mmCIF file of C-alpha atoms in Angstrom:
data_model
loop_
_atom_site.group_PDB
_atom_site.id
_atom_site.type_symbol
_atom_site.label_atom_id
_atom_site.label_comp_id
_atom_site.label_asym_id
_atom_site.label_seq_id
_atom_site.Cartn_x
_atom_site.Cartn_y
_atom_site.Cartn_z
ATOM 1 C CA LEU A 1 -10.204 -7.265 1.500
ATOM 2 C CA TYR A 2 -6.606 -7.333 2.734
ATOM 3 C CA ARG A 3 -4.111 -9.974 1.694
ATOM 4 C CA ALA A 4 -1.341 -10.473 4.257
ATOM 5 C CA VAL A 5 2.073 -11.740 3.261
ATOM 6 C CA LYS A 6 4.138 -12.714 6.293
ATOM 7 C CA GLU A 7 7.494 -10.998 6.646
ATOM 8 C CA GLU A 8 8.894 -14.312 7.814
ATOM 9 C CA LEU A 9 8.695 -15.525 4.214
ATOM 10 C CA ALA A 10 11.908 -13.618 3.632
ATOM 11 C CA ASP A 11 13.732 -16.046 5.919
ATOM 12 C CA ASP A 12 13.269 -19.084 3.701
ATOM 13 C CA GLY A 13 16.011 -18.133 1.260
ATOM 14 C CA LYS A 14 13.481 -17.186 -1.390
ATOM 15 C CA ALA A 15 11.847 -13.893 -2.328
ATOM 16 C CA ALA A 16 11.430 -11.107 0.225
ATOM 17 C CA PRO A 17 7.861 -10.069 1.156
ATOM 18 C CA LEU A 18 7.715 -7.179 -1.300
ATOM 19 C CA ASP A 19 8.813 -9.529 -4.095
ATOM 20 C CA ARG A 20 6.052 -11.943 -3.085
ATOM 21 C CA CYS A 21 3.552 -9.122 -3.435
ATOM 22 C CA PHE A 22 4.618 -8.713 -7.073
ATOM 23 C CA VAL A 23 3.634 -12.341 -7.577
ATOM 24 C CA LEU A 24 0.361 -12.106 -5.644
ATOM 25 C CA ARG A 25 -0.936 -9.139 -7.577
ATOM 26 C CA GLU A 26 -1.052 -11.244 -10.777
ATOM 27 C CA GLY A 27 -4.576 -12.292 -11.637
ATOM 28 C CA THR A 28 -6.205 -10.909 -8.469
ATOM 29 C CA ASP A 29 -8.961 -8.417 -7.863
ATOM 30 C CA ILE A 30 -7.896 -7.773 -4.263
ATOM 31 C CA THR A 31 -8.584 -4.213 -3.198
ATOM 32 C CA LEU A 32 -5.359 -3.817 -1.230
ATOM 33 C CA ILE A 33 -2.081 -5.666 -1.470
ATOM 34 C CA GLY A 34 0.233 -5.510 1.499
ATOM 35 C CA TRP A 35 1.616 -7.662 4.268
ATOM 36 C CA GLY A 36 0.798 -8.344 7.875
ATOM 37 C CA ALA A 37 4.262 -7.980 9.393
ATOM 38 C CA VAL A 38 5.637 -4.511 8.856
ATOM 39 C CA LEU A 39 8.965 -3.929 7.178
ATOM 40 C CA GLN A 40 11.765 -2.378 9.204
ATOM 41 C CA GLU A 41 12.347 0.636 7.017
ATOM 42 C CA VAL A 42 15.383 1.805 8.988
ATOM 43 C CA LEU A 43 17.280 -1.223 7.655
ATOM 44 C CA ALA A 44 16.105 -0.672 4.074
ATOM 45 C CA VAL A 45 17.360 1.717 1.393
ATOM 46 C CA ALA A 46 14.677 4.403 1.142
ATOM 47 C CA ALA A 47 15.114 5.164 -2.572
ATOM 48 C CA ARG A 48 15.031 1.464 -3.501
ATOM 49 C CA LEU A 49 12.005 0.817 -1.311
ATOM 50 C CA ALA A 50 10.232 3.835 -2.813
ATOM 51 C CA GLU A 51 10.953 2.532 -6.316
ATOM 52 C CA ASP A 52 9.751 -1.000 -5.538
ATOM 53 C CA VAL A 53 6.565 0.214 -3.879
ATOM 54 C CA ALA A 54 5.831 2.644 -6.722
ATOM 55 C CA MET A 55 6.273 -0.095 -9.325
ATOM 56 C CA LEU A 56 4.049 -2.484 -7.398
ATOM 57 C CA ASP A 57 1.440 0.237 -7.020
ATOM 58 C CA VAL A 58 1.461 0.861 -10.776
ATOM 59 C CA MET A 59 1.235 -2.853 -11.563
ATOM 60 C CA SER A 60 -1.644 -3.325 -9.107
ATOM 61 C CA ASN A 61 -3.408 -0.116 -10.197
ATOM 62 C CA GLY A 62 -3.103 1.644 -6.866
ATOM 63 C CA ARG A 63 -3.832 -1.225 -4.470
ATOM 64 C CA VAL A 64 -0.708 -1.069 -2.273
ATOM 65 C CA VAL A 65 -0.537 -0.368 1.449
ATOM 66 C CA LEU A 66 2.964 -0.059 2.909
ATOM 67 C CA GLY A 67 3.436 -1.213 6.505
ATOM 68 C CA ILE A 68 6.619 0.130 8.112
ATOM 69 C CA ALA A 69 8.212 0.404 11.543
ATOM 70 C CA ILE A 70 11.572 1.223 13.115
ATOM 71 C CA GLY A 71 12.357 -2.204 14.627
ATOM 72 C CA TYR A 72 13.814 -2.942 18.044
ATOM 73 C CA LYS A 73 16.276 -5.863 17.949
ATOM 74 C CA PRO A 74 19.854 -4.697 18.690
ATOM 75 C CA ASP A 75 21.499 -7.570 16.791
ATOM 76 C CA GLU A 76 19.714 -6.639 13.563
ATOM 77 C CA PHE A 77 20.912 -3.029 13.754
ATOM 78 C CA ALA A 78 24.434 -4.117 14.650
ATOM 79 C CA LEU A 79 24.473 -6.303 11.537
ATOM 80 C CA TYR A 80 23.850 -3.249 9.360
ATOM 81 C CA GLY A 81 26.080 -0.922 11.372
ATOM 82 C CA VAL A 82 23.143 1.266 12.383
ATOM 83 C CA VAL A 83 23.024 2.861 15.844
ATOM 84 C CA LEU A 84 19.876 1.566 17.547
ATOM 85 C CA GLU A 85 19.208 4.786 19.440
ATOM 86 C CA LYS A 86 19.166 6.807 16.199
ATOM 87 C CA ARG A 87 16.639 4.631 14.398
ATOM 88 C CA GLY A 88 13.714 7.001 14.983
ATOM 89 C CA ALA A 89 15.453 9.970 13.371
ATOM 90 C CA ARG A 90 16.646 7.811 10.480
ATOM 91 C CA PHE A 91 13.119 6.498 9.993
ATOM 92 C CA GLU A 92 11.659 9.980 9.692
ATOM 93 C CA GLU A 93 14.289 11.037 7.162
ATOM 94 C CA GLN A 94 13.582 7.944 5.090
ATOM 95 C CA LEU A 95 9.866 8.679 5.107
ATOM 96 C CA ALA A 96 10.590 12.203 3.876
ATOM 97 C CA ILE A 97 12.728 10.796 1.053
ATOM 98 C CA MET A 98 10.095 8.288 -0.020
ATOM 99 C CA LYS A 99 7.265 10.797 0.037
ATOM 100 C CA GLY A 100 9.402 13.299 -1.859
ATOM 101 C CA LEU A 101 10.284 10.795 -4.582
ATOM 102 C CA TRP A 102 6.638 9.770 -4.929
ATOM 103 C CA THR A 103 5.130 13.242 -5.047
ATOM 104 C CA GLN A 104 7.755 15.636 -6.457
ATOM 105 C CA GLU A 105 8.988 15.931 -10.025
ATOM 106 C CA SER A 106 12.546 15.824 -8.653
ATOM 107 C CA LEU A 107 13.877 15.637 -5.110
ATOM 108 C CA THR A 108 16.795 17.295 -3.382
ATOM 109 C CA PHE A 109 17.089 16.079 0.200
ATOM 110 C CA LYS A 110 19.916 16.776 2.634
ATOM 111 C CA GLY A 111 19.434 15.402 6.107
ATOM 112 C CA THR A 112 21.576 14.340 9.032
ATOM 113 C CA TYR A 113 21.838 10.743 7.806
ATOM 114 C CA TYR A 114 20.853 10.755 4.136
ATOM 115 C CA THR A 115 21.426 12.887 1.051
ATOM 116 C CA VAL A 116 19.345 12.170 -2.039
ATOM 117 C CA GLU A 117 19.052 14.019 -5.320
ATOM 118 C CA GLY A 118 17.091 12.697 -8.263
ATOM 119 C CA ARG A 119 13.685 11.693 -9.542
ATOM 120 C CA LEU A 120 11.533 8.586 -9.559
ATOM 121 C CA GLU A 121 9.576 7.193 -12.481
ATOM 122 C CA PRO A 122 6.971 5.894 -12.702
ATOM 123 C CA LYS A 123 5.067 7.634 -9.929
ATOM 124 C CA PRO A 124 2.591 5.609 -7.864
ATOM 125 C CA VAL A 125 -1.011 5.457 -9.043
ATOM 126 C CA ALA A 126 -2.312 6.158 -5.526
ATOM 127 C CA LYS A 127 -2.368 9.870 -4.739
ATOM 128 C CA PRO A 128 -0.610 11.530 -3.140
ATOM 129 C CA HIS A 129 1.165 8.203 -2.494
ATOM 130 C CA PRO A 130 0.419 4.659 -1.271
ATOM 131 C CA PRO A 131 -0.956 4.686 2.294
ATOM 132 C CA LEU A 132 1.692 4.338 5.010
ATOM 133 C CA TRP A 133 0.693 2.266 8.031
ATOM 134 C CA ILE A 134 3.199 2.804 10.837
ATOM 135 C CA GLY A 135 3.757 0.112 13.445
ATOM 136 C CA GLY A 136 4.649 0.332 17.132
ATOM 137 C CA HIS A 137 2.711 1.621 20.121
ATOM 138 C CA SER A 138 5.213 3.606 22.167
ATOM 139 C CA ARG A 139 4.454 7.302 22.590
ATOM 140 C CA ALA A 140 7.158 8.078 20.031
ATOM 141 C CA ALA A 141 5.501 5.677 17.560
ATOM 142 C CA LEU A 142 2.114 7.303 18.144
ATOM 143 C CA ARG A 143 3.661 10.718 17.474
ATOM 144 C CA ARG A 144 5.034 9.437 14.158
ATOM 145 C CA VAL A 145 1.649 8.046 13.166
ATOM 146 C CA ALA A 146 -0.067 11.318 14.053
ATOM 147 C CA LYS A 147 2.480 13.369 12.131
ATOM 148 C CA LEU A 148 3.522 11.166 9.216
ATOM 149 C CA GLY A 149 1.243 8.152 8.846
ATOM 150 C CA ASP A 150 -1.972 7.282 7.039
ATOM 151 C CA GLY A 151 -2.684 4.425 9.412
ATOM 152 C CA TRP A 152 -1.613 2.756 12.650
ATOM 153 C CA HIS A 153 -0.642 -0.910 12.671
ATOM 154 C CA PRO A 154 0.085 -2.051 16.246
ATOM 155 C CA VAL A 155 0.903 -5.667 17.018
ATOM 156 C CA GLY A 156 -1.033 -6.821 20.043
ATOM 157 C CA ALA A 157 0.558 -10.244 20.482
ATOM 158 C CA ASN A 158 4.192 -9.321 21.089
ATOM 159 C CA PRO A 159 5.071 -10.761 24.536
ATOM 160 C CA ALA A 160 7.802 -8.145 25.010
ATOM 161 C CA VAL A 161 5.360 -5.246 24.672
ATOM 162 C CA PRO A 162 1.789 -6.549 25.028
ATOM 163 C CA LEU A 163 -1.097 -4.375 23.910
ATOM 164 C CA GLY A 164 -4.295 -5.587 25.526
ATOM 165 C CA PRO A 165 -7.777 -4.055 25.187
ATOM 166 C CA ALA A 166 -7.272 -1.480 27.950
ATOM 167 C CA GLU A 167 -3.872 -0.399 26.594
ATOM 168 C CA LEU A 168 -5.240 -0.290 23.059
ATOM 169 C CA ARG A 169 -8.110 1.945 24.162
ATOM 170 C CA ALA A 170 -5.716 4.304 25.921
ATOM 171 C CA SER A 171 -3.365 4.384 22.918
ATOM 172 C CA LEU A 172 -6.229 5.167 20.546
ATOM 173 C CA GLY A 173 -7.213 8.077 22.747
ATOM 174 C CA GLU A 174 -3.642 9.346 22.847
ATOM 175 C CA LEU A 175 -3.287 8.963 19.076
ATOM 176 C CA SER A 176 -6.476 10.937 18.535
ATOM 177 C CA LYS A 177 -5.206 13.795 20.723
ATOM 178 C CA LEU A 178 -1.799 13.864 19.027
ATOM 179 C CA THR A 179 -3.365 13.847 15.561
ATOM 180 C CA GLU A 180 -5.727 16.690 16.385
ATOM 181 C CA ALA A 181 -2.883 18.679 17.977
ATOM 182 C CA GLY A 182 -1.022 18.408 14.686
ATOM 183 C CA GLY A 183 -3.965 19.814 12.737
ATOM 184 C CA ARG A 184 -5.130 16.511 11.274
ATOM 185 C CA ASP A 185 -8.434 14.674 11.552
ATOM 186 C CA PRO A 186 -7.986 11.390 13.502
ATOM 187 C CA ARG A 187 -10.859 9.887 11.500
ATOM 188 C CA THR A 188 -8.666 9.883 8.396
ATOM 189 C CA LEU A 189 -6.296 7.337 9.980
ATOM 190 C CA THR A 190 -6.783 3.639 9.302
ATOM 191 C CA ILE A 191 -6.448 1.451 12.400
ATOM 192 C CA SER A 192 -5.120 -2.046 11.647
ATOM 193 C CA TYR A 193 -4.696 -4.020 14.866
ATOM 194 C CA LYS A 194 -2.840 -7.306 14.502
ATOM 195 C CA ALA A 195 -3.390 -10.067 17.061
ATOM 196 C CA PRO A 196 -4.174 -13.785 16.932
ATOM 197 C CA LEU A 197 -7.668 -15.026 17.738
ATOM 198 C CA TYR A 198 -8.179 -17.920 20.117
ATOM 199 C CA ASP A 199 -11.194 -20.005 20.994
ATOM 200 C CA ALA A 200 -11.675 -19.306 24.700
ATOM 201 C CA GLY A 201 -13.242 -22.732 25.140
ATOM 202 C CA LYS A 202 -10.247 -24.630 23.833
ATOM 203 C CA PRO A 203 -6.622 -24.719 25.015
ATOM 204 C CA CYS A 204 -4.150 -22.924 22.779
ATOM 205 C CA GLY A 205 -1.312 -24.836 21.142
ATOM 206 C CA ILE A 206 1.134 -24.218 23.983
ATOM 207 C CA GLU A 207 -1.291 -25.458 26.636
ATOM 208 C CA ALA A 208 -2.222 -28.458 24.544
ATOM 209 C CA ASN A 209 1.381 -29.470 24.075
ATOM 210 C CA ALA A 210 2.182 -28.886 27.732
ATOM 211 C CA ALA A 211 -0.613 -31.259 28.725
ATOM 212 C CA LYS A 212 1.282 -34.122 27.084
ATOM 213 C CA TYR A 213 4.140 -33.896 29.585
#
């Protein structure tokens, strides 16, 4: 069973989605705790995110799945002073930092964008670390999933970059090839495809509203 906590909850002036997960884990027997809309890790602080996820994983006894992606909206990156075109490289460095903090007794990391030295306690319950589901379905995103991810979480309902059945099938084939080329078994990846379901016999909300005018 997967409990989704919408990322949009962070826009209501209250707790961010990860904070909501701390609340949801209380009194539940849900197998996995996570959220449907992936976090834009490039705009987060890797060490803080690693600490929050580790604590939540301990409190939920290893039931956390972390959904992450690089994002794509220029205004959001401009707000944080991050160069949009460098987000992929930053993302991969942040993943290395998080995995290092979760799995190593102490971490010394010196990259192009980040330098981290220290240790993280407590470590996550999940071993080697909570599963990482990476979003996006560009070829670059598929390469990251094949190399760094434990799962793929594409969003099929984004009008800007639609992912229909034919495209999904092709992307799954490409992901399988990339994963095998990297020496990993594609069957170990979790596929979590996010898209709304509609009743084909009934008009969707937009069509219904349009009919009034």
